[in-house]
């Protein structure tokens, strides 16, 4: 909201510069986003003065210009060239002398126009930022002030404006007077009586020819109306235009301007109907029928639902209540009789209608936050005064008031002890009392504190003791509180074993030289298609957003592959050739048993290009492949003390011969493989891309049972015996089969078995492979002899032969 | 020639040869030639028994002395030659130490947001908080209702919040974990919850996904002053010992009283840079808004539905901060979109 300080100063005048006031407001809970200067600039504003046109003659060399002499309060009149068609001798006008800085930042100088010197400019409203009218110069009432009087003394044409960012709980601050109260409380500067004070309204009653019916008092707690005759619609006076303009409101005509002016001042929206255009003289407030349509002032046909409230006359709907009026009954230049409606609407209902229709207005933005029904009469009072003063209107003798005044105000006990225990610092009772009074709360002493009566305009916001504590604290200054630490009874800050191991897993990957990324949680069907994920599989069970921002972001991801490929493609397209990337983050699956998703914590790695940067000593490190990705995964598993099992597997995303499923025990926890060339091509990647993705959460669940609290194992007292064997196996036998069989046969003494060489060639027969295996034997209680190892090794050789048909080579 | 003269002659010849030897290999040859099994001097020694008894003493002694002398010479010469040869070898090994190391060791890092995430966890671990995580796909109950959001609160709008179903959203903040944490754990409770959150906003200053850290402390006697002290510790740990914080009253549905917290700008003095221009980080205000916080609203405690969290018996503070913003302030990152672009030239700059 814009808060013009010149207007504010009619009610409270803290003085100082606008930034001081901004700081005082910020410190007490009203955020000030900035300070804007409205109108002509402060610098040089003494050059904008009242002038009296003495003569106005045709310019000798220009048809459209006149040469005038203007009394500007100096010994000699000023000669000014003017292009306005309406300039004439005898007018009182506003003259910008050289030195004035106009609202657009232009600084006026002496100039020659078509050879004639001009000592300034006679200004129009538009040039002062007061309106759109540039048909001619602004003509002031005769005798308004002596020539030479500063224009800024007559009108608020130049003012600092605070740009406020109000919180939704304070609709009372959406008016100048409401902010004046806040400034009063924040600065202690005295507050004048409200603008509605002392205005007498006609007594509540009925008016002939006007019928108001409210069908749903829940949605319209109060509806008030005054009717005016003999209204003359015309332009508003300059002072009002200046105030409206500074607040960011265009001037329309005096009646409409009065509704806007009163809303800006009191925070309560109003609506002026042309009574002669209200069919049947009757207004009915009711909920719309489902699908009912209405054309709003902005000429758009809106389709309503049965929770939206409309106002209709005998011919049908005229406005959407609290949000926007209709064209049919708006005030026009010919209007002579006005029905001034000031109503109170149900905030949540207005809010709902406003966002369902995507239709927001100055009125709806106030109503939706919940105004007090009492505010209706405040606004009626101010508007009444202005209608009489500015339009010559005569008010009819009764106020229509449907709904009437609301219930008794609420009294809340504020315990002194509670203030201290919540804030951690005490505020003297007298200070609490003074603060609350400055905010217009009524205060009475109570045995353990204060009994506080909440003013109507704070009724929705302040309902509990904690709310009063906030009021006291914010005005006293929350920033003055001491900085203490909680007692932290029983508190021990530590990561859980699983959280520690999660960091260990991440650090293992970082230690392999990979870069962590953070990709989008969002994905799309198109990405799942590009990944060739078959319909009906788990990774198609994606959570779908009801209101995505785009089709690209319509699903939640079920795999990290998409975001990693996106990032790889982005970087490859920008000159990178070797990439080692990883992501740890959530993937999401629909869940039949819960409305929520199944969220898994995944870890995925992407390698492409060379595994290490080339150097002067090694110009061609190998390119990352299946085994490179597998090696990173194995490094992670080693750090987590978890044994992984790799089983040849096929999925359409991956190279059919270079991919494996990854198991921990019998649980499938992920996969490793080279991305299928067709999938890589869909991301415009031509080189080999090796990846793995695992359910890190599932692996950590196993890891927490074995890692993190590692216990010492004696490996020095009884050294191991190492032996190697080589066997030739047929094409169907995998390395893991050889290792597993050796492990089984080796028994407790075999502490490790690892394949260290693979040979294929003529000597071992077509399709066969020779695998060489390091065997390590160890006993926990003695040093093994060669004979011990030989025996165990012989058993392994026999088992390999019997179970796998392996031929022992040595 | 007397045998002893021959011994002298051999010794002289051998000493000259040893002195002239140019390598340890040559020296080894000389050892074989003069002291080896077939060499003359050892043979003389072995032949002493055949000599007449009166000669035996003198010859044996002379031969022994000669042998010992030669062995000594050889050892000396060997040490000198070995040292020289090592010297030569080391000289030949000399490299250009300014060449890069090889094989190259790629260096990795966590994403800068991830680093900041961990740093924030560590700060609050040090202050006695534990770390929890929670679901990103969340019910309207935990995300809004239990957090005292008015049924018409604008944040609930489909224009602002991602919906999965009528009562299921992508969490718009980490705050739903407040009530979940209280449901799962009795007081006293000191927890932080880092995590990913979502809002329907995508422009130069908003991403639809971002990250927050939620904090919650509930006990019998937690105060707003405790909140201030806790967050002052946080601000100084993360931004530097010289930092101040400022509390400004604010409004959040789930805290009462509510505050926003600013940290003093470290980039400028009094809002201006050395060249007199306005500080671009704090925009001349000397303060940077970093988080929202407050005392847990009684209605939130009530939403737990447990006697242990009766708002007349316990009270607490809660806060929420954006990880992106903290990382931006710490590292001078100018644009949110850099985080999601994941350009390696960006990723490599941190950690």
Tab-separated table of C-alpha atoms in Angstrom, chain A residues 26-29 31 167-169 348 351 355 418 421-424 464 466-467 470 474 478-479 481-495 499 502-503 506-507 510 513-522 543-549 556-557 567 570-571 574 579 581-582 584 586 588 595-597 599 611-613 615-617, chain B residues 99-100 102 104 106-111 114 118 121-122 125 127-131 133 135-139 152 157-158 161-164 168 170 180 188 190 196 198 200-202 208-209 211 219-226 228-230 245-251 256-258 260 295 297-299 311 315 317 340-345 347-348:
chain	number	residue	atom	x	y	z
A	26	UNK	CA	9.729	-1.627	10.517
A	27	UNK	CA	10.776	-1.989	14.129
A	28	UNK	CA	7.144	-2.322	15.207
A	29	UNK	CA	5.948	-4.695	12.505
A	31	UNK	CA	7.430	-3.482	6.661
A	167	UNK	CA	0.843	-8.563	6.643
A	168	UNK	CA	-2.529	-10.216	5.980
A	169	UNK	CA	-3.606	-10.000	9.630
A	348	UNK	CA	-12.743	-16.106	3.489
A	351	UNK	CA	-10.928	-14.578	-0.850
A	355	UNK	CA	-8.958	-16.480	-6.533
A	418	UNK	CA	2.856	-14.708	30.904
A	421	UNK	CA	7.717	-16.086	30.494
A	422	UNK	CA	7.023	-15.874	26.783
A	423	UNK	CA	9.432	-13.036	26.039
A	424	UNK	CA	12.177	-13.893	28.506
A	464	UNK	CA	-5.865	-14.723	22.633
A	466	UNK	CA	-0.463	-14.632	23.016
A	467	UNK	CA	-1.761	-12.068	20.536
A	470	UNK	CA	2.788	-9.782	20.608
A	474	UNK	CA	6.273	-5.344	19.073
A	478	UNK	CA	11.413	-7.039	20.150
A	479	UNK	CA	14.886	-6.048	19.177
A	481	UNK	CA	15.249	-8.428	24.103
A	482	UNK	CA	18.352	-9.990	25.642
A	483	UNK	CA	20.006	-12.812	23.696
A	484	UNK	CA	19.897	-15.935	25.856
A	485	UNK	CA	20.206	-19.632	25.077
A	486	UNK	CA	17.612	-22.264	25.947
A	487	UNK	CA	18.362	-24.452	28.912
A	488	UNK	CA	18.491	-27.440	26.519
A	489	UNK	CA	17.352	-29.871	29.134
A	490	UNK	CA	18.084	-33.435	27.918
A	491	UNK	CA	19.205	-32.109	24.566
A	492	UNK	CA	22.106	-33.762	22.776
A	493	UNK	CA	22.837	-32.532	19.295
A	494	UNK	CA	23.939	-35.439	17.166
A	495	UNK	CA	23.284	-37.079	13.848
A	499	UNK	CA	22.499	-39.724	8.919
A	502	UNK	CA	24.589	-41.041	4.580
A	503	UNK	CA	27.279	-38.392	4.844
A	506	UNK	CA	28.311	-38.920	-0.088
A	507	UNK	CA	31.874	-38.319	0.989
A	510	UNK	CA	33.099	-36.903	-3.503
A	513	UNK	CA	36.377	-36.841	-7.629
A	514	UNK	CA	32.727	-36.455	-8.552
A	515	UNK	CA	30.660	-33.258	-8.494
A	516	UNK	CA	27.347	-33.154	-6.679
A	517	UNK	CA	24.416	-31.683	-8.547
A	518	UNK	CA	20.885	-30.738	-7.500
A	519	UNK	CA	18.346	-31.456	-10.204
A	520	UNK	CA	14.644	-30.822	-10.567
A	521	UNK	CA	12.229	-32.964	-8.610
A	522	UNK	CA	9.886	-32.383	-11.519
A	543	UNK	CA	3.077	-38.717	-8.714
A	544	UNK	CA	1.202	-36.325	-10.999
A	545	UNK	CA	0.645	-32.692	-10.078
A	546	UNK	CA	-2.889	-31.362	-10.389
A	547	UNK	CA	-1.622	-27.879	-11.248
A	548	UNK	CA	1.864	-28.105	-12.764
A	549	UNK	CA	3.498	-24.922	-14.036
A	556	UNK	CA	7.615	-35.965	-9.751
A	557	UNK	CA	10.677	-37.933	-10.734
A	567	UNK	CA	22.971	-31.830	-16.525
A	570	UNK	CA	23.998	-29.142	-20.585
A	571	UNK	CA	27.695	-29.371	-19.745
A	574	UNK	CA	29.140	-26.113	-23.237
A	579	UNK	CA	32.132	-35.561	-16.527
A	581	UNK	CA	28.517	-36.181	-11.572
A	582	UNK	CA	26.356	-37.463	-8.799
A	584	UNK	CA	21.598	-37.687	-3.874
A	586	UNK	CA	14.406	-38.085	-3.309
A	588	UNK	CA	8.664	-40.368	-5.525
A	595	UNK	CA	-2.521	-40.395	-0.131
A	596	UNK	CA	1.125	-39.445	0.234
A	597	UNK	CA	3.946	-40.684	-1.963
A	599	UNK	CA	9.689	-41.275	-1.084
A	611	UNK	CA	37.925	-41.371	-16.007
A	612	UNK	CA	40.723	-38.941	-15.159
A	613	UNK	CA	42.108	-35.858	-16.825
A	615	UNK	CA	48.361	-35.470	-18.237
A	616	UNK	CA	51.793	-35.028	-19.842
A	617	UNK	CA	52.652	-38.519	-18.569
B	99	UNK	CA	55.147	-30.068	-14.418
B	100	UNK	CA	51.699	-31.020	-13.108
B	102	UNK	CA	50.371	-37.304	-12.600
B	104	UNK	CA	45.788	-36.470	-12.195
B	106	UNK	CA	40.047	-35.438	-9.958
B	107	UNK	CA	38.604	-33.451	-7.049
B	108	UNK	CA	34.959	-33.715	-6.174
B	109	UNK	CA	32.561	-31.632	-4.138
B	110	UNK	CA	29.070	-31.497	-2.810
B	111	UNK	CA	26.715	-29.075	-4.530
B	114	UNK	CA	24.327	-29.296	-0.102
B	118	UNK	CA	25.401	-29.552	6.002
B	121	UNK	CA	22.989	-28.881	10.265
B	122	UNK	CA	26.372	-28.706	11.963
B	125	UNK	CA	23.984	-29.833	16.089
B	127	UNK	CA	23.631	-25.861	19.658
B	128	UNK	CA	22.090	-29.121	20.851
B	129	UNK	CA	19.544	-29.772	18.118
B	130	UNK	CA	19.020	-33.082	16.330
B	131	UNK	CA	18.251	-33.415	12.635
B	133	UNK	CA	13.648	-35.255	7.771
B	135	UNK	CA	7.932	-36.086	3.474
B	136	UNK	CA	7.906	-33.621	0.592
B	137	UNK	CA	4.497	-34.794	-0.572
B	138	UNK	CA	2.438	-33.677	2.394
B	139	UNK	CA	-1.137	-33.464	3.564
B	152	UNK	CA	-8.883	-18.842	3.210
B	157	UNK	CA	-4.496	-21.173	-3.484
B	158	UNK	CA	-3.862	-23.405	-6.471
B	161	UNK	CA	0.788	-24.213	-4.063
B	162	UNK	CA	1.288	-27.426	-6.017
B	163	UNK	CA	-1.538	-29.867	-5.392
B	164	UNK	CA	-1.428	-33.612	-5.954
B	168	UNK	CA	-2.353	-33.420	-0.697
B	170	UNK	CA	3.952	-30.535	-2.263
B	180	UNK	CA	4.969	-34.309	12.904
B	188	UNK	CA	11.766	-31.298	25.545
B	190	UNK	CA	15.159	-29.530	19.948
B	196	UNK	CA	13.211	-29.392	-0.228
B	198	UNK	CA	7.900	-26.128	-3.447
B	200	UNK	CA	4.301	-22.124	-7.728
B	201	UNK	CA	6.605	-19.249	-8.534
B	202	UNK	CA	9.196	-19.197	-11.292
B	208	UNK	CA	9.458	-23.547	-7.864
B	209	UNK	CA	11.674	-25.834	-5.804
B	211	UNK	CA	15.326	-25.611	0.296
B	219	UNK	CA	10.202	-27.056	26.533
B	220	UNK	CA	8.586	-25.619	29.634
B	221	UNK	CA	10.473	-22.357	29.569
B	222	UNK	CA	11.612	-21.475	26.060
B	223	UNK	CA	11.427	-17.709	25.459
B	224	UNK	CA	11.627	-15.266	22.597
B	225	UNK	CA	14.939	-14.121	24.103
B	226	UNK	CA	16.165	-17.720	23.744
B	228	UNK	CA	17.247	-14.398	19.730
B	229	UNK	CA	20.281	-15.946	21.427
B	230	UNK	CA	20.064	-19.122	19.369
B	245	UNK	CA	21.051	-9.539	14.254
B	246	UNK	CA	17.897	-7.468	14.347
B	247	UNK	CA	14.396	-8.659	15.190
B	248	UNK	CA	11.432	-7.058	13.478
B	249	UNK	CA	7.851	-7.960	14.399
B	250	UNK	CA	6.069	-9.784	11.613
B	251	UNK	CA	3.124	-12.087	11.039
B	256	UNK	CA	2.808	-15.629	17.932
B	257	UNK	CA	4.643	-13.348	18.491
B	258	UNK	CA	6.303	-13.555	15.084
B	260	UNK	CA	11.640	-11.520	10.933
B	295	UNK	CA	7.027	-18.388	19.422
B	297	UNK	CA	1.394	-20.491	18.260
B	298	UNK	CA	-0.781	-22.136	20.943
B	299	UNK	CA	-3.014	-23.488	18.177
B	311	UNK	CA	0.032	-24.850	25.495
B	315	UNK	CA	6.076	-23.270	24.930
B	317	UNK	CA	10.159	-21.198	19.342
B	340	UNK	CA	19.569	-25.585	-10.778
B	341	UNK	CA	21.633	-25.229	-13.957
B	342	UNK	CA	24.475	-27.305	-12.419
B	343	UNK	CA	27.123	-26.011	-14.799
B	344	UNK	CA	30.388	-27.659	-13.722
B	345	UNK	CA	32.177	-24.333	-14.010
B	347	UNK	CA	29.948	-26.374	-9.207
B	348	UNK	CA	33.763	-26.345	-9.174
